[in-house]
Amino acid sequence: MQAVKTTLTRLLGIRVPVVCGAMAGGTNVRLAVEVTQGGGFGFVGAAFIPPEKLREDLSFVRDSFPDLGQKPLPIGIGFIGWLLDTKEEAAKQLIDVVVESNVQALWLAFGNDLYRWIEYARTTSAGTSSTRRPLIFVQVTSVDEALLAANEWKADVIVAQGNESGGHGGASTPSTFTLVSEILAALPGDNAPPVLAAGGMANGTQVASYLTLGAAGAVLGTRFLLTPESPYSDVQKKTLLAAKSGSTTRTLALDYARGTYGWPKGIDGRGIRNKIVDDIDSGIPHETVREKLTKGTQDGDADYMVTWSGTGVGLMHEIKPAKDVMAELHTDIVRQLQRSQTLLQD
């Protein structure tokens, strides 16, 4: 199968311009390794991982690529900015582990001062024997954020997350297509960082459409939750398989139930609508719903579990290994790009 060449694939040394998003609670190093070995690039959402566990996980990654030598570990680690801010010393230890382990990429999102962590990672890298600093991926939900990340922070990659995306994102962010189009128009030229489309994609045909738009690649999240490697529970995976494209909603109710109140202004989450959302919306106290959530998670009750999901979930119909997902995405991307060429005539 032909490799697909973009600024992203050249930057990362991969064959397929597909990235597994850094989903806290939905990814692990096993999934990230399988995505990378399948030709894409895997991220791990490390929001709640202690430093010693992260170091252990990265040892597993190193063992999974025995021929790396001194090259960077070909996966990325993602952090949530406001959570880093709440535990500064532990946050620094986590980033230290990323840098010392020579991880190829660092993803940052949802912070009131993400640059402090970018600067810390770069300063830490300068004082180590790592072959190079980690590439910085910055997730954005507006053109202004993209311009700041690209021009002021010198991010290596811009992740443009549209409204269709599962998990947390901008409550009033436009569609992925609109946001990517606007960012590409605002960042013209050969020196602009690669822009990735994120939100609502389920297959390679959709990825190809963003490549023709000018994106350097795409981030898929929900599709990789439906893999054996994902730590999502069997109940959550069954919930996703049963969902339709209209089964998701944007809301803060799931965070109110979990007690996660620190998200920056304008951020909420997209997940499967269930009784948690109904209870919060009807005025039931957060603490009461939290007790139901705890019990539901223990009992495997989908009505009282948090299942993050993007709008493309209605196009996902089976659980398959991450490498098989990557092979299918690769085939569909190439086929759709070849098909688009037939529209041109001399």
Coordinates of C-alpha atoms in Angstrom, one line a residue:
M1 CA 0.0 0.0 0.0
Q2 CA 1.3 3.4 -0.9
A3 CA 2.5 5.7 1.9
V4 CA 0.7 9.0 2.2
K5 CA 3.2 11.9 2.3
T6 CA 2.4 15.1 4.2
T7 CA 4.3 17.5 6.4
L8 CA 3.1 15.4 9.4
T9 CA 4.3 12.1 8.1
R10 CA 7.7 13.6 7.3
L11 CA 8.0 15.2 10.7
L12 CA 7.1 12.0 12.6
G13 CA 8.5 9.4 10.1
I14 CA 5.2 7.6 9.7
R15 CA 3.4 6.2 6.7
V16 CA -0.2 7.2 7.4
P17 CA -1.2 10.7 8.5
V18 CA -3.4 9.4 11.4
V19 CA -2.9 10.2 15.0
C20 CA -4.6 8.4 18.0
G21 CA -5.8 11.2 20.2
A22 CA -4.4 11.7 23.8
M23 CA -7.6 10.5 25.6
A24 CA -7.2 10.3 29.3
G25 CA -8.9 7.1 30.5
G26 CA -9.3 5.9 26.9
T27 CA -5.7 5.2 25.9
N28 CA -2.7 3.4 27.2
V29 CA 0.8 2.5 26.0
R30 CA -0.4 -0.8 24.5
L31 CA -2.8 1.1 22.2
A32 CA -0.3 3.8 21.3
V33 CA 2.3 1.2 20.4
E34 CA -0.2 -0.7 18.2
V35 CA -1.2 2.5 16.4
T36 CA 2.4 3.4 15.7
Q37 CA 3.3 -0.1 14.6
G38 CA 0.3 0.1 12.3
G39 CA 1.8 3.1 10.5
G40 CA 0.2 6.0 12.4
F41 CA 1.2 7.7 15.6
G42 CA -0.2 6.9 19.0
F43 CA -0.6 9.2 22.0
V44 CA -1.4 8.3 25.6
G45 CA -3.5 10.7 27.7
A46 CA -1.5 10.8 30.9
A47 CA -3.7 13.2 33.0
F48 CA -3.9 10.9 36.0
I49 CA -0.7 8.7 35.7
P50 CA 1.8 9.0 38.6
P51 CA 5.4 9.7 37.5
E52 CA 6.6 6.2 38.5
K53 CA 3.8 4.5 36.5
L54 CA 4.6 6.6 33.5
R55 CA 8.3 5.7 33.6
E56 CA 7.3 2.0 33.8
D57 CA 4.9 2.4 30.9
L58 CA 7.6 4.0 28.8
S59 CA 9.9 1.1 29.5
F60 CA 7.3 -1.1 27.9
V61 CA 7.3 1.2 24.8
R62 CA 11.0 0.9 24.6
D63 CA 10.9 -2.9 24.7
S64 CA 8.2 -2.8 22.0
F65 CA 10.6 -1.2 19.6
P66 CA 13.9 -3.2 20.1
D67 CA 15.6 -1.6 17.1
L68 CA 15.3 2.0 18.1
G69 CA 18.7 2.5 19.4
Q70 CA 19.0 6.2 20.4
K71 CA 16.0 7.3 18.4
P72 CA 13.1 8.9 20.2
L73 CA 10.2 6.6 21.5
P74 CA 7.7 6.8 18.6
I75 CA 4.7 7.6 20.7
G76 CA 3.4 10.8 22.4
I77 CA 2.2 11.7 25.8
G78 CA -0.6 14.1 26.4
F79 CA -1.4 16.3 29.4
I80 CA -4.3 18.6 30.5
G81 CA -3.0 22.0 31.3
W82 CA -5.2 22.9 34.2
L83 CA -4.5 19.5 35.9
L84 CA -0.7 20.2 35.6
D85 CA -1.3 23.6 37.3
T86 CA -3.0 22.0 40.3
K87 CA 0.0 19.8 41.1
E88 CA 3.0 21.7 40.0
E89 CA 5.8 19.5 41.4
A90 CA 4.2 16.2 40.2
A91 CA 3.6 17.9 36.8
K92 CA 7.2 18.8 36.5
Q93 CA 8.2 15.2 37.4
L94 CA 5.9 13.9 34.7
I95 CA 7.4 16.1 32.1
D96 CA 10.9 15.2 33.3
V97 CA 10.0 11.6 32.7
V98 CA 8.8 12.4 29.2
V99 CA 12.0 14.3 28.4
E100 CA 14.4 11.8 30.0
S101 CA 12.7 8.9 28.3
N102 CA 13.2 10.6 24.9
V103 CA 9.5 10.5 24.0
Q104 CA 9.0 11.9 20.5
A105 CA 6.0 14.2 21.1
L106 CA 4.2 16.0 23.9
W107 CA 0.5 17.1 23.5
L108 CA -0.9 19.9 25.6
A109 CA -4.5 21.1 25.9
F110 CA -7.0 22.9 28.1
G111 CA -4.9 25.2 30.2
N112 CA -4.9 28.9 31.1
D113 CA -1.2 29.1 30.7
L114 CA 0.0 26.2 28.4
Y115 CA 3.1 28.1 27.5
R116 CA 4.7 27.7 30.9
W117 CA 4.6 23.9 30.4
I118 CA 6.0 24.2 26.8
E119 CA 8.8 26.3 28.1
Y120 CA 9.5 23.9 31.0
A121 CA 9.7 21.0 28.6
R122 CA 12.0 22.8 26.3
T123 CA 14.2 24.1 29.1
T124 CA 14.4 20.6 30.6
S125 CA 15.3 19.1 27.2
A126 CA 18.2 21.5 26.8
G127 CA 19.8 20.1 29.9
T128 CA 19.6 16.4 29.0
S129 CA 21.4 14.0 26.7
S130 CA 18.2 13.3 24.7
T131 CA 18.8 13.3 21.0
R132 CA 16.2 16.0 20.6
R133 CA 13.4 17.8 22.5
P134 CA 9.9 16.4 22.2
L135 CA 7.8 17.8 19.4
I136 CA 5.1 20.0 20.9
F137 CA 1.5 19.4 19.8
V138 CA -1.0 22.1 20.9
Q139 CA -4.7 21.5 20.8
V140 CA -6.7 24.6 19.8
T141 CA -10.4 25.4 19.4
S142 CA -10.2 28.8 17.7
V143 CA -8.2 30.7 15.1
D144 CA -6.8 33.0 17.8
E145 CA -5.5 30.1 19.8
A146 CA -3.9 28.6 16.7
L147 CA -2.2 31.9 15.9
L148 CA -0.9 32.1 19.5
A149 CA 0.4 28.6 19.5
A150 CA 2.0 28.8 16.1
N151 CA 3.5 32.3 16.1
E152 CA 4.2 32.9 19.8
W153 CA 4.8 29.5 21.3
K154 CA 6.3 28.0 18.1
A155 CA 4.3 24.8 18.4
D156 CA 5.5 22.0 16.1
V157 CA 1.9 20.8 15.3
I158 CA -1.5 22.4 15.7
V159 CA -4.4 20.1 16.5
A160 CA -7.6 21.9 15.4
Q161 CA -10.4 20.3 17.4
G162 CA -13.9 21.0 16.1
N163 CA -17.3 20.8 17.8
E164 CA -17.9 17.2 16.7
S165 CA -15.1 15.9 18.8
G166 CA -15.7 13.5 21.7
G167 CA -14.4 14.3 25.2
H168 CA -13.6 17.8 26.2
G169 CA -13.5 20.7 23.8
G170 CA -14.9 24.2 23.1
A171 CA -18.6 24.6 23.8
S172 CA -19.0 27.1 21.0
T173 CA -16.3 25.9 18.7
P174 CA -17.3 25.7 15.0
S175 CA -17.4 22.4 13.1
T176 CA -14.1 20.7 12.4
F177 CA -14.4 21.5 8.7
T178 CA -14.9 25.2 9.3
L179 CA -12.2 25.5 12.0
V180 CA -9.6 23.7 9.9
S181 CA -10.4 25.9 6.9
E182 CA -10.1 29.1 9.0
I183 CA -6.8 28.1 10.6
L184 CA -5.3 27.0 7.3
A185 CA -6.3 30.4 5.8
A186 CA -4.8 32.2 8.9
L187 CA -1.5 30.2 8.7
P188 CA -0.4 30.3 5.1
G189 CA 3.1 29.5 3.8
D190 CA 5.6 26.8 3.9
N191 CA 6.8 27.7 7.4
A192 CA 3.5 27.1 9.1
P193 CA 3.3 24.1 11.4
P194 CA 1.3 21.1 10.3
V195 CA -2.4 21.5 11.1
L196 CA -4.4 18.3 12.1
A197 CA -8.1 18.0 11.9
A198 CA -9.7 16.5 15.0
G199 CA -13.4 15.8 15.6
G200 CA -16.1 13.5 14.2
M201 CA -14.1 11.3 11.9
A202 CA -14.7 7.5 11.7
N203 CA -13.0 6.3 8.5
G204 CA -10.3 7.0 6.0
T205 CA -12.6 8.5 3.5
Q206 CA -13.3 11.4 5.9
V207 CA -9.6 11.7 6.7
A208 CA -8.8 12.0 3.0
S209 CA -11.3 14.8 2.6
Y210 CA -9.3 16.8 5.2
L211 CA -6.1 16.1 3.4
T212 CA -7.5 17.5 0.2
L213 CA -8.6 20.5 2.2
G214 CA -5.0 21.1 3.2
A215 CA -4.7 19.5 6.6
A216 CA -1.5 17.5 7.2
G217 CA -3.3 14.7 9.0
A218 CA -6.2 13.8 11.2
V219 CA -6.8 12.8 14.9
L220 CA -9.2 10.0 15.6
G221 CA -10.4 9.3 19.1
T222 CA -13.6 7.4 19.4
R223 CA -12.6 4.9 16.7
F224 CA -9.6 3.8 18.7
L225 CA -11.8 3.3 21.8
L226 CA -13.4 0.5 19.9
T227 CA -10.3 -1.7 20.0
P228 CA -9.2 -4.6 22.3
E229 CA -6.2 -2.5 23.4
S230 CA -8.3 0.5 24.7
P231 CA -8.8 0.5 28.5
Y232 CA -12.5 1.4 28.0
S233 CA -14.7 -1.2 29.7
D234 CA -16.7 -3.7 27.8
V235 CA -19.9 -1.9 28.9
Q236 CA -18.5 1.4 27.5
K237 CA -17.6 -0.3 24.2
K238 CA -21.0 -1.9 23.9
T239 CA -22.5 1.5 24.5
L240 CA -20.5 3.0 21.7
L241 CA -21.5 0.2 19.3
A242 CA -25.1 0.7 20.1
A243 CA -24.9 4.5 19.6
K244 CA -26.2 6.5 16.7
S245 CA -24.7 9.8 15.4
G246 CA -27.4 11.6 17.4
S247 CA -26.7 9.8 20.7
T248 CA -24.0 12.3 21.9
T249 CA -24.4 15.7 23.6
R250 CA -22.2 18.5 24.6
T251 CA -22.6 19.2 28.3
L252 CA -20.9 19.9 31.7
A253 CA -23.2 17.5 33.4
L254 CA -20.8 14.6 33.1
D255 CA -18.1 16.7 34.8
Y256 CA -20.5 17.9 37.5
A257 CA -21.2 14.2 38.3
R258 CA -17.5 13.4 38.4
G259 CA -16.6 16.4 40.4
T260 CA -14.1 17.7 37.8
Y261 CA -14.8 21.5 38.0
G262 CA -11.5 22.9 36.9
W263 CA -11.9 23.2 33.1
P264 CA -11.1 26.6 31.5
K265 CA -14.0 28.9 30.7
G266 CA -15.8 27.8 27.5
I267 CA -14.9 24.1 27.7
D268 CA -17.4 21.3 28.1
G269 CA -17.5 17.6 27.1
R270 CA -19.2 15.5 24.4
G271 CA -20.3 12.1 25.5
I272 CA -23.2 9.6 25.2
R273 CA -26.3 11.1 26.7
N274 CA -27.7 9.0 29.5
K275 CA -29.4 9.3 32.9
I276 CA -26.5 11.3 34.4
V277 CA -27.2 14.1 32.0
D278 CA -30.9 13.9 32.6
D279 CA -30.5 13.9 36.4
I280 CA -28.2 16.9 36.4
D281 CA -30.4 18.8 33.9
S282 CA -33.5 18.1 36.1
G283 CA -31.8 19.7 39.2
I284 CA -30.8 16.6 41.2
P285 CA -27.8 17.6 43.4
H286 CA -24.4 16.8 42.0
E287 CA -23.4 14.8 45.1
T288 CA -26.4 12.5 44.6
V289 CA -25.7 11.9 41.0
R290 CA -22.0 11.3 41.9
E291 CA -23.1 8.5 44.2
K292 CA -25.1 7.0 41.3
L293 CA -22.1 7.3 39.0
T294 CA -19.8 5.5 41.5
K295 CA -22.3 2.7 41.9
G296 CA -23.1 2.5 38.1
T297 CA -19.4 2.3 37.3
Q298 CA -19.0 -0.5 39.8
D299 CA -22.1 -2.4 38.6
G300 CA -21.5 -1.8 34.8
D301 CA -24.7 0.3 34.5
A302 CA -24.3 2.2 31.2
D303 CA -27.0 4.7 32.3
Y304 CA -24.7 5.8 35.1
M305 CA -21.3 5.7 33.5
V306 CA -19.4 8.4 31.6
T307 CA -18.8 7.3 28.0
W308 CA -17.1 10.0 26.0
S309 CA -17.8 9.9 22.2
G310 CA -17.6 12.0 19.1
T311 CA -20.5 12.5 16.6
G312 CA -19.0 10.0 14.2
V313 CA -19.8 7.1 16.5
G314 CA -22.8 6.1 14.4
L315 CA -20.4 5.0 11.6
M316 CA -18.6 2.6 13.9
H317 CA -19.9 -1.0 14.0
E318 CA -17.2 -3.3 15.3
I319 CA -14.3 -3.8 17.7
K320 CA -11.1 -4.7 15.9
P321 CA -7.4 -4.5 16.8
A322 CA -5.7 -1.1 16.5
K323 CA -3.4 -2.4 13.7
D324 CA -6.4 -3.6 11.7
V325 CA -8.1 -0.2 12.2
M326 CA -4.9 1.5 10.9
A327 CA -4.8 -0.8 7.9
E328 CA -8.4 -0.1 7.1
L329 CA -7.9 3.7 7.5
H330 CA -4.7 3.5 5.3
T331 CA -6.6 1.6 2.5
D332 CA -9.5 4.0 2.6
I333 CA -7.4 7.1 2.5
V334 CA -5.4 5.9 -0.5
R335 CA -8.5 4.8 -2.3
Q336 CA -10.3 8.1 -1.7
L337 CA -7.3 10.1 -2.8
Q338 CA -7.0 8.1 -6.0
R339 CA -10.7 8.5 -6.6
S340 CA -10.5 12.2 -6.3
Q341 CA -7.9 12.3 -9.0
T342 CA -10.4 11.0 -11.5
L343 CA -12.4 14.2 -11.2
L344 CA -9.7 16.0 -13.1
Q345 CA -9.6 16.1 -16.9
D346 CA -7.3 17.8 -19.4

